Tab-separated table of C-alpha atoms in Angstrom:
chain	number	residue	atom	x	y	z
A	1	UNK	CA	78.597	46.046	-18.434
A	2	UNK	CA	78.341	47.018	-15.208
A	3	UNK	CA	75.906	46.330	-12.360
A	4	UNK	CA	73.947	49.450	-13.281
A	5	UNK	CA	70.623	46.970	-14.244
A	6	UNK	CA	70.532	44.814	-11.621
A	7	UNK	CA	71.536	47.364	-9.103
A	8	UNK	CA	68.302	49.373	-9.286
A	9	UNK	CA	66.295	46.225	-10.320
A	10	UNK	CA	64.357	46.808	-6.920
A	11	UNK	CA	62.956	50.357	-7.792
A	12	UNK	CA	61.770	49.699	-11.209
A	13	UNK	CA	60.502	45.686	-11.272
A	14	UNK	CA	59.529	44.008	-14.508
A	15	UNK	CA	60.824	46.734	-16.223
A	16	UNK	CA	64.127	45.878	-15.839
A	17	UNK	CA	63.179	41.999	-17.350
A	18	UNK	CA	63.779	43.314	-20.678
A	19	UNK	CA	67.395	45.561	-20.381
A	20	UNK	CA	68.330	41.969	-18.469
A	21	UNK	CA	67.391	40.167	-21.178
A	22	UNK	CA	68.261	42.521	-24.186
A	23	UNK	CA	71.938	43.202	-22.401
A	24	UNK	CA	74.678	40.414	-23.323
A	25	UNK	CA	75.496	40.073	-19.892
A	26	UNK	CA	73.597	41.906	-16.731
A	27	UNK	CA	76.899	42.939	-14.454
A	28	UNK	CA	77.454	41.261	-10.944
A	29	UNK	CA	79.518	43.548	-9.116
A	30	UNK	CA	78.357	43.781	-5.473
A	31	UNK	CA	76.710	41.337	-2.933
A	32	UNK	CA	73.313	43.238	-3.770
A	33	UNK	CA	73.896	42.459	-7.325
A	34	UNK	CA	74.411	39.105	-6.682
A	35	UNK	CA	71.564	38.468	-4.098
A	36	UNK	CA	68.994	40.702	-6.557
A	37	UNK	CA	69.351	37.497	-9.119
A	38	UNK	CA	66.331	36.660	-7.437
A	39	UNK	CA	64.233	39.500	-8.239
A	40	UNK	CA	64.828	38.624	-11.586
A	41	UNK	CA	63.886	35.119	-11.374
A	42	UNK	CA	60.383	36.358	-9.584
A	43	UNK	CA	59.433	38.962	-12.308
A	44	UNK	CA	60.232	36.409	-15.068
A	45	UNK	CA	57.679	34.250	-13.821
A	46	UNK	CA	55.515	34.589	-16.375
A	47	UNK	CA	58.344	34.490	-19.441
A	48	UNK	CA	58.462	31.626	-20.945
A	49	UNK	CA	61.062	28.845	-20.105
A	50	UNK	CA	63.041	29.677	-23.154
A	51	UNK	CA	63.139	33.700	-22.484
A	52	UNK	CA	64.222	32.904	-19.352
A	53	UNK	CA	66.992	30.601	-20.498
A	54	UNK	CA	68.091	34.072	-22.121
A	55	UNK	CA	68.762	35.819	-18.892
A	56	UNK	CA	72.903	36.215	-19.004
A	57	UNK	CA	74.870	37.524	-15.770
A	58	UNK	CA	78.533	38.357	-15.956
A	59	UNK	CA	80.576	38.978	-12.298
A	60	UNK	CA	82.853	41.979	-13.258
A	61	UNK	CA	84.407	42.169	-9.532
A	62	UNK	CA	84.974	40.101	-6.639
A	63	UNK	CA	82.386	39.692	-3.964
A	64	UNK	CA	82.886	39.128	-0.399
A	65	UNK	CA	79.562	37.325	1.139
A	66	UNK	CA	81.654	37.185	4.334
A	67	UNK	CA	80.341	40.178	5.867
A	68	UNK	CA	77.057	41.827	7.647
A	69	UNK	CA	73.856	40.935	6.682
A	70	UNK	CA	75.355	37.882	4.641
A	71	UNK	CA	76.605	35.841	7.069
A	72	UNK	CA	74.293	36.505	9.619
A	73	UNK	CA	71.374	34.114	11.146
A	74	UNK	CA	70.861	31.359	8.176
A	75	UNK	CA	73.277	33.100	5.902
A	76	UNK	CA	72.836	33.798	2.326
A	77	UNK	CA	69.562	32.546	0.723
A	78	UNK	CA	70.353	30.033	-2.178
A	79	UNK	CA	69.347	32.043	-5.774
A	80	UNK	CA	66.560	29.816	-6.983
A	81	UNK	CA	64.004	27.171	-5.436
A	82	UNK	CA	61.496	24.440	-6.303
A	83	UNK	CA	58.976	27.321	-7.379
A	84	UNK	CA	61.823	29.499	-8.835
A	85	UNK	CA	64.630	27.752	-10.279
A	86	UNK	CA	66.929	29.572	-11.871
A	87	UNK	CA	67.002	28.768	-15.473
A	88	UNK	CA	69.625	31.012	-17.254
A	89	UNK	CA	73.757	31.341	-16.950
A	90	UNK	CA	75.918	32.882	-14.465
A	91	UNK	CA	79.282	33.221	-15.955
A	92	UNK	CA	81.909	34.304	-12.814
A	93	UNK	CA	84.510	35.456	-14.762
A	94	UNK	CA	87.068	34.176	-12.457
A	95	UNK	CA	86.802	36.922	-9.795
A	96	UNK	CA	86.321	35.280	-6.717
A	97	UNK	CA	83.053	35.308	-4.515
A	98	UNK	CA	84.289	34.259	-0.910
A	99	UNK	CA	83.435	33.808	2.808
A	100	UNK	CA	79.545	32.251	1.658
A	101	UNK	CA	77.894	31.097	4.676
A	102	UNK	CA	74.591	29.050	4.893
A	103	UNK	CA	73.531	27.912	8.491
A	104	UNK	CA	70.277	25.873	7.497
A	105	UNK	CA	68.859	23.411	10.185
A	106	UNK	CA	70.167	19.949	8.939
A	107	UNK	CA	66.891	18.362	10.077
A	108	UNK	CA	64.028	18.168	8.468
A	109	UNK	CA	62.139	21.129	7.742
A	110	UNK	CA	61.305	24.314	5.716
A	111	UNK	CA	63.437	25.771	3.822
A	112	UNK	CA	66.863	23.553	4.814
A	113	UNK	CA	66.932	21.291	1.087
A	114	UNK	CA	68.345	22.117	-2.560
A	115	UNK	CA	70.943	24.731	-0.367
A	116	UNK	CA	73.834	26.399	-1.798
A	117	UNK	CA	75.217	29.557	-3.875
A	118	UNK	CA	72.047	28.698	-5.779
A	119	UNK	CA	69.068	26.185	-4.567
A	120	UNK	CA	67.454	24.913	-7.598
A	121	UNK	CA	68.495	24.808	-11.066
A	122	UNK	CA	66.618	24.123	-14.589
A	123	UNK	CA	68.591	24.303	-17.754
A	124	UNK	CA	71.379	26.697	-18.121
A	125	UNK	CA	75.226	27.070	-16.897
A	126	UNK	CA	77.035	28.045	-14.299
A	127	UNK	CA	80.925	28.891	-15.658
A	128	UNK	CA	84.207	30.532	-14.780
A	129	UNK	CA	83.172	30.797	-11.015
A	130	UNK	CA	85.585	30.679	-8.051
A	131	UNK	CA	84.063	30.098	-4.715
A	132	UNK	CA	86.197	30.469	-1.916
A	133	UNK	CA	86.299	29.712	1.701
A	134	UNK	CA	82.277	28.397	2.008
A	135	UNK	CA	80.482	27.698	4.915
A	136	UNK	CA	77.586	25.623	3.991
A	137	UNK	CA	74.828	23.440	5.856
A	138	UNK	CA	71.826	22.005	4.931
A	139	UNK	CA	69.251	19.191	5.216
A	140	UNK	CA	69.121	17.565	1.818
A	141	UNK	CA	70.394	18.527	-1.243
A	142	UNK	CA	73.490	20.319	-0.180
A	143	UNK	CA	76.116	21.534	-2.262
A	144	UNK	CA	78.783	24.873	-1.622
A	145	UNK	CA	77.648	25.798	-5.240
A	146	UNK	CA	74.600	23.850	-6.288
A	147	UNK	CA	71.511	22.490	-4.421
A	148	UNK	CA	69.790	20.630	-7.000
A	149	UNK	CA	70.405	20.877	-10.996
A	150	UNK	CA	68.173	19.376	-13.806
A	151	UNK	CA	70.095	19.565	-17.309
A	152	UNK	CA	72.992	22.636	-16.098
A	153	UNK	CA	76.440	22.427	-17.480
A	154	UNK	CA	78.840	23.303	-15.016
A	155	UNK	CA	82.726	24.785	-16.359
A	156	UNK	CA	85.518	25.741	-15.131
A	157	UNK	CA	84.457	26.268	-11.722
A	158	UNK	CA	86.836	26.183	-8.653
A	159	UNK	CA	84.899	25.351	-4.828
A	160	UNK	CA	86.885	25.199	-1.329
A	161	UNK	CA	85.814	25.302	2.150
A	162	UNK	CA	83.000	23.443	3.919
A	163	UNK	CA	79.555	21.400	3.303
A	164	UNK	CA	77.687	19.385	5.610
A	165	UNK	CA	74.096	18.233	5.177
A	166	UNK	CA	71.919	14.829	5.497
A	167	UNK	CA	71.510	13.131	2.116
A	168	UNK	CA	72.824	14.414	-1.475
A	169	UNK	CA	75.934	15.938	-0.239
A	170	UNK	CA	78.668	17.266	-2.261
A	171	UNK	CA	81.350	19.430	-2.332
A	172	UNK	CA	80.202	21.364	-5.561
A	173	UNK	CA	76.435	20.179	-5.801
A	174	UNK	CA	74.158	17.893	-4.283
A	175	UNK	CA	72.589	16.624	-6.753
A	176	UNK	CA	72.706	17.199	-10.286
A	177	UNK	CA	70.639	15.043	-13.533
A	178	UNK	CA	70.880	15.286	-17.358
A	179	UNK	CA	74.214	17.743	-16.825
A	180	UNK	CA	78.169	18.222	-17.378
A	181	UNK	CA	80.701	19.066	-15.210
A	182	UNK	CA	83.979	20.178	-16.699
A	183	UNK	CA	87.259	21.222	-15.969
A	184	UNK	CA	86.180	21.970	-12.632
A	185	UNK	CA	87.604	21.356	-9.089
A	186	UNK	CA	86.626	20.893	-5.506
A	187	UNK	CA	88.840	21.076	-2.111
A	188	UNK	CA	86.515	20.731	0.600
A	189	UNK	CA	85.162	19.180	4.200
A	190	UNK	CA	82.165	17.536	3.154
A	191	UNK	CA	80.050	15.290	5.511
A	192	UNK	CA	76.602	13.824	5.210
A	193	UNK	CA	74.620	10.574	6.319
A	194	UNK	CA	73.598	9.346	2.785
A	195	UNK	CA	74.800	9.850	-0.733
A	196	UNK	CA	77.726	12.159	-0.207
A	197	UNK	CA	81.122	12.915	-2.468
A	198	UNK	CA	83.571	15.479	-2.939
A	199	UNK	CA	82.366	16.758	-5.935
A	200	UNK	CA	78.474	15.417	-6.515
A	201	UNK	CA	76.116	13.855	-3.679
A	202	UNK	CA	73.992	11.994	-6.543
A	203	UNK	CA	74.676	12.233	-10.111
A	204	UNK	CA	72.251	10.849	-12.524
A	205	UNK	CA	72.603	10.577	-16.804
A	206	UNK	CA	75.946	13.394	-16.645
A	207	UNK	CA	79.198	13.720	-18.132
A	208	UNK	CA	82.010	14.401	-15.861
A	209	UNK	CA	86.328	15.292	-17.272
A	210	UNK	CA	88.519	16.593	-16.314
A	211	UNK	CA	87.257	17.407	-12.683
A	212	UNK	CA	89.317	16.620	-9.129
A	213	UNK	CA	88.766	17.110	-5.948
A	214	UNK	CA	90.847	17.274	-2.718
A	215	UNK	CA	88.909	16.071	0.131
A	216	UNK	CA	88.188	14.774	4.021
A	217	UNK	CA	84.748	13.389	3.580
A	218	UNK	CA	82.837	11.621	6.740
A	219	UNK	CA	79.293	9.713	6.084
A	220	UNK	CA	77.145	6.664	7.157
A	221	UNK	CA	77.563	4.678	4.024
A	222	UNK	CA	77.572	5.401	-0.206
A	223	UNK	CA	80.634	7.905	-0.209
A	224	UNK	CA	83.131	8.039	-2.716
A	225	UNK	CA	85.877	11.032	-3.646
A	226	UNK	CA	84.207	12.179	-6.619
A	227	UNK	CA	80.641	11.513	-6.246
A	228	UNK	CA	78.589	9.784	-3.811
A	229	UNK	CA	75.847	7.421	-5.671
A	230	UNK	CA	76.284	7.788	-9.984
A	231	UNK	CA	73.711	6.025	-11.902
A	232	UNK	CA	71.341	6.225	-15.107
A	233	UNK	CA	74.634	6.155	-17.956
A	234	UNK	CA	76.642	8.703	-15.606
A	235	UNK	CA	80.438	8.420	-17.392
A	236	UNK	CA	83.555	9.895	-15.200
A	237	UNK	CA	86.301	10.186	-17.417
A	238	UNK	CA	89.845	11.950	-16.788
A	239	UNK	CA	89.190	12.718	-13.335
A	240	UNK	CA	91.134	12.226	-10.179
A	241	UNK	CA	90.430	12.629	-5.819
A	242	UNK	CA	92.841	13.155	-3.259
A	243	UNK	CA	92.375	13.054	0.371
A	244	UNK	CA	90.688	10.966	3.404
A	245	UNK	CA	87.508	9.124	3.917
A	246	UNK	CA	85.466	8.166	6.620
A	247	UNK	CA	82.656	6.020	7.177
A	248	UNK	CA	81.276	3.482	9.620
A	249	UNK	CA	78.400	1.267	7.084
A	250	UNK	CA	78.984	0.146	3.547
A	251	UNK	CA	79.713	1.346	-0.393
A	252	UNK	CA	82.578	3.270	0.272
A	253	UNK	CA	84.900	4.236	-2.042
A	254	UNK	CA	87.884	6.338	-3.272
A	255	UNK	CA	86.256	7.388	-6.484
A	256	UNK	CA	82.336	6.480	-6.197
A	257	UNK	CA	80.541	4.167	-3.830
A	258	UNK	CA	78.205	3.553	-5.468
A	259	UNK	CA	78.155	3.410	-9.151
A	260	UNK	CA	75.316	2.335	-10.819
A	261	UNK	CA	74.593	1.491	-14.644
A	262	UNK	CA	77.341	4.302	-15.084
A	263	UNK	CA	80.695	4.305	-16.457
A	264	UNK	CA	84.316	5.423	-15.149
A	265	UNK	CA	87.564	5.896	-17.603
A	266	UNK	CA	91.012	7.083	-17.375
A	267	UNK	CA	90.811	8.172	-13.729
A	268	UNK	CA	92.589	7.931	-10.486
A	269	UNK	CA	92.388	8.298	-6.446
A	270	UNK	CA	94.757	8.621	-4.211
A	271	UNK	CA	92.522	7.872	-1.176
A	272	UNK	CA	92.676	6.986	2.613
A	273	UNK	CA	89.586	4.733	3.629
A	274	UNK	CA	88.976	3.769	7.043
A	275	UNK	CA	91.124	1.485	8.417
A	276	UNK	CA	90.633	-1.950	9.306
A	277	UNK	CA	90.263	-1.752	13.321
A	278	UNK	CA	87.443	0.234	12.409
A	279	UNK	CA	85.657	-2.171	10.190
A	280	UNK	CA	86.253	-5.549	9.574
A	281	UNK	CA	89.165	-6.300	7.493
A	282	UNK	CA	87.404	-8.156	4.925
A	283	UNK	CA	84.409	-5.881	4.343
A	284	UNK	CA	83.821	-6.025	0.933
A	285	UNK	CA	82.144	-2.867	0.386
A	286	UNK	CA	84.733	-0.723	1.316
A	287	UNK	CA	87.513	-0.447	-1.822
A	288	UNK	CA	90.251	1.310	-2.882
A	289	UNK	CA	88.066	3.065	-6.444
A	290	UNK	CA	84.267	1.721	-6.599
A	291	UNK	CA	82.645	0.330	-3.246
A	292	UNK	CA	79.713	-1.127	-5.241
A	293	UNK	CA	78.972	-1.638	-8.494
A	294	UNK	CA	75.540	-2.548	-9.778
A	295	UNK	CA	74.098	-3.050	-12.895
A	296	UNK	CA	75.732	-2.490	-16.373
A	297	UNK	CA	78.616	-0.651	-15.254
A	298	UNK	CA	81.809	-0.735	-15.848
A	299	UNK	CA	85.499	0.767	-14.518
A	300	UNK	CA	87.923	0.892	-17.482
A	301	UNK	CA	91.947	2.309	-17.112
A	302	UNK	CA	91.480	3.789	-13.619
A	303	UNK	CA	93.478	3.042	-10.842
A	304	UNK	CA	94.051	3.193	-6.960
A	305	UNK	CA	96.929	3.745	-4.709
A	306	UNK	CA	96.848	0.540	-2.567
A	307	UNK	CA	99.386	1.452	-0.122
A	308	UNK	CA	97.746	4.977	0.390
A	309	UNK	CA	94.336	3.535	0.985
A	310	UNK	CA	95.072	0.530	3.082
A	311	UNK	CA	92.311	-2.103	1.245
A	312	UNK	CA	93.404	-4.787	-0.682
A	313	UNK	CA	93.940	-5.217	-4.247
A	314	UNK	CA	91.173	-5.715	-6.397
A	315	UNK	CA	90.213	-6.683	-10.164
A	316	UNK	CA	90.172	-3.941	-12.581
A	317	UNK	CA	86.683	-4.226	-12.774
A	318	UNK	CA	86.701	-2.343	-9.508
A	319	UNK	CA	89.706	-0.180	-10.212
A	320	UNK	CA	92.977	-1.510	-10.085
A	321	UNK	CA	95.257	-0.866	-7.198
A	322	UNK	CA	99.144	-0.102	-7.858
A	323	UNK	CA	101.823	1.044	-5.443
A	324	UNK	CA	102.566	4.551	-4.752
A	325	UNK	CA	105.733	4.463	-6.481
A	326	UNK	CA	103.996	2.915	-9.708
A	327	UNK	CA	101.221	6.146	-9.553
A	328	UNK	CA	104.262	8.094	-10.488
A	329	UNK	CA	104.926	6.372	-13.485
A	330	UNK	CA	103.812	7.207	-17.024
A	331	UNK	CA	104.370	3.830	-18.172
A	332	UNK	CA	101.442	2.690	-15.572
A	333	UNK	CA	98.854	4.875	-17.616
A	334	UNK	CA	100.116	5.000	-21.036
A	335	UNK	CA	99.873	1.247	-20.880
A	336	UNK	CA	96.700	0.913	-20.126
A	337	UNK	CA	93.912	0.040	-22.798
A	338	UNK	CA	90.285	0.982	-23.140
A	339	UNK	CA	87.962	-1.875	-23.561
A	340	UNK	CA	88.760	-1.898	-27.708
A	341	UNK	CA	92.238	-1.958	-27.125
A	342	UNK	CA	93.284	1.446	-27.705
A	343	UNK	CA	95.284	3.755	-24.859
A	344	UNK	CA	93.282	5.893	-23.052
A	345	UNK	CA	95.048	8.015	-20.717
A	346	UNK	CA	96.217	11.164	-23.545
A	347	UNK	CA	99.603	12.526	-22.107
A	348	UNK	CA	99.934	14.843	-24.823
A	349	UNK	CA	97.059	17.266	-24.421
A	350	UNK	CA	95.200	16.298	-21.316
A	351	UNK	CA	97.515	14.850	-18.361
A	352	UNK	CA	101.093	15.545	-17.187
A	353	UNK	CA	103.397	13.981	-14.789
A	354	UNK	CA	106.009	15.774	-12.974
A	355	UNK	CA	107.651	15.273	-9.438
A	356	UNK	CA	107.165	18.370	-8.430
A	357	UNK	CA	103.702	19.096	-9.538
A	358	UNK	CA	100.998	17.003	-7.532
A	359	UNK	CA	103.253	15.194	-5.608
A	360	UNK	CA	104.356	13.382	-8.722
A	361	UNK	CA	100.856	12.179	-9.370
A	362	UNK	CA	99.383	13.013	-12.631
A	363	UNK	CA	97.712	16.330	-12.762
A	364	UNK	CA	95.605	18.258	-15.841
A	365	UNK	CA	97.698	20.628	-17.965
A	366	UNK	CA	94.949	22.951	-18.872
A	367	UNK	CA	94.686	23.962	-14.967
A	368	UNK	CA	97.812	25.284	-13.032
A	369	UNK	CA	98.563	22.714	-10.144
A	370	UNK	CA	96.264	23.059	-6.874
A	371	UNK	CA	97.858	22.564	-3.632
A	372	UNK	CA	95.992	20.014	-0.796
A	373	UNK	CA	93.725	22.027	1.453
């Protein structure tokens, strides 16, 4: 379909609710299309939460936010809020939507929290979605493609540029609870005070595989590669970071730094964390996987490249570190066991290892190989 409904949303209101929600999927062509998602969410205020789950939007071109008035002042205004989240599924297609810029204040005050592509999210799924060359700022809550979600699945979905807020800070969303995140990567600048990772600020009760990210992240303390802070039976599983690190306080590390009653499996960083003549040597909240690891948690077949990230080795209950030369070997994953005894790193369907793909570090065969930023 084309953007024929939502392009004239404007001039006919509510009526347009029902071709939305009777049409398999309303057409996204232009930045109008795109930014008229809103309307949509307004005039199905008084739908129920389950009709509105039914509203289905389908990009059918690429969109350039990178131009007049887009960019301009604040930038684009995130597609649902704390009064108006967006409850139904955005499906991108893979045509790319580049050059969005958000400008919010990153101090406290109207308007500058949940920011991204979209704001807030309740239920539903964003999929297929390539966001390219962001620019986005915020107070709290701050993700280039998700403020805040509650219960959204998240596939296939590809992120690069910028992000730079307070607390909840991540490369793909700020914060996201109850949801999935699949197949999905992240190559970003990310930087934040509080709770801030390359692909998820804070992640609470979600399933993350097959996701990477390739990052330079910067914040006060609880920053790790993949996600910031996980807690409340978050599993990572299959996932790898690449990249630097920076921080100046405590629970820093290449994969989480924080993790919390959560769970990480078959994963991998290849990480530089700040180096010892800028903290002391022995600070032991600064490691080469998990920087801090409370409650029932546990880190199972996931490893660190010691060399890369300068900290010491550690037990593999924290992620255990190998050399650079060992990341490159199969036998270093196939080898290792889950907690049952069984291998868990699948080589046949899931990873491959090739010298010239990834620098020779394993990379995901279901996504072509993506170069460092």
């Amino acid at each position: 379909m084309d953007g024929a409904v939502i392009g004239d949303f404007k001039q006919e209101g509510k009526k347009k609710i029902d071709l939305v929600l009777k049409s398999a999927d309303a057409g996204i062509a232009t930045p109008e299309d795109l930014s008229q998602i809103r309307l949509v969410i307004t005039a199905a205020e008084d739908e129920s939460p389950e009709r509105q789950q039914n509203l289905h939007f389908r990009q059918t071109a690429p969109i350039d936010l990178g131009q007049s008035p887009w960019n301009e002042g604040v930038g684009w205004e995130p597609i649902g809020n704390s009064a108006f989240p967006f409850r139904g599924h955005y499906d991108g297609a893979h045509y790319p939507i580049t050059g969005l810029t958000i400008q919010q204040p990153i101090h406290s005050g109207a308007g500058t929290s949940h920011v991204g592509l979209f704001g807030v999210m309740t239920g539903g799924s964003l999929k297929r979605l390539h966001l390219e060359n962001a620019t986005v700022q915020g107070y709290d809550q701050v993700g280039a493609l998700l403020g805040k979600g509650t219960g959204v699945e998240v596939i296939q979905v590809r992120v690069s540029g910028s992000v730079t807020g307070r607390r909840n800070v991540g490369g793909l969303a700020g914060q996201l609870i109850d949801g999935e995140i699949q197949n999905s990567t992240a190559s970003v600048t990310f930087a934040g005070e509080r709770s801030a990772g390359g692909l998820v600020g804070l992640v609470s009760n979600t399933h993350l595989s097959q996701c990477s990210t390739f990052v330079t992240g910067e914040a006060i303390h609880v920053l790790g590669g993949i996600a910031g802070h996980a807690e409340a039976n978050t599993s990572i599983m299959d996932s790898f970071c690449r990249g630097t690190l920076r921080g100046s306080s405590r629970w820093i590390g290449g994969a989480v730094g924080f993790l919390e009653n959560s769970h990480v499996n078959s994963s991998y960083v290849v990480v530089h964390l700040p180096p010892s003549t800028d903290i002391l040597a022995d600070n032991p909240t600064f490691r080469g996987f998990v920087g801090h690891k409370g409650g029932a948690s546990s880190v199972i077949s996931s490893f660190y490249d010691q060399p890369f990230s300068g900290r010491s080795l550690y037990l593999n209950e924290l992620g255990a570190g190998r050399t650079s030369i060992q990341m490159k070997r199969i036998a270093t994953f196939t080898t290792a066991l889950t907690s049952n005894g069984m291998p868990s790193w699948n080589f046949e369907s899931v990873w491959g290892l090739d010298s010239l793909i990834n620098d020779g570090y394993p990379y995901f065969k279901a996504l072509e190989a993506i170069p460092l930023p």
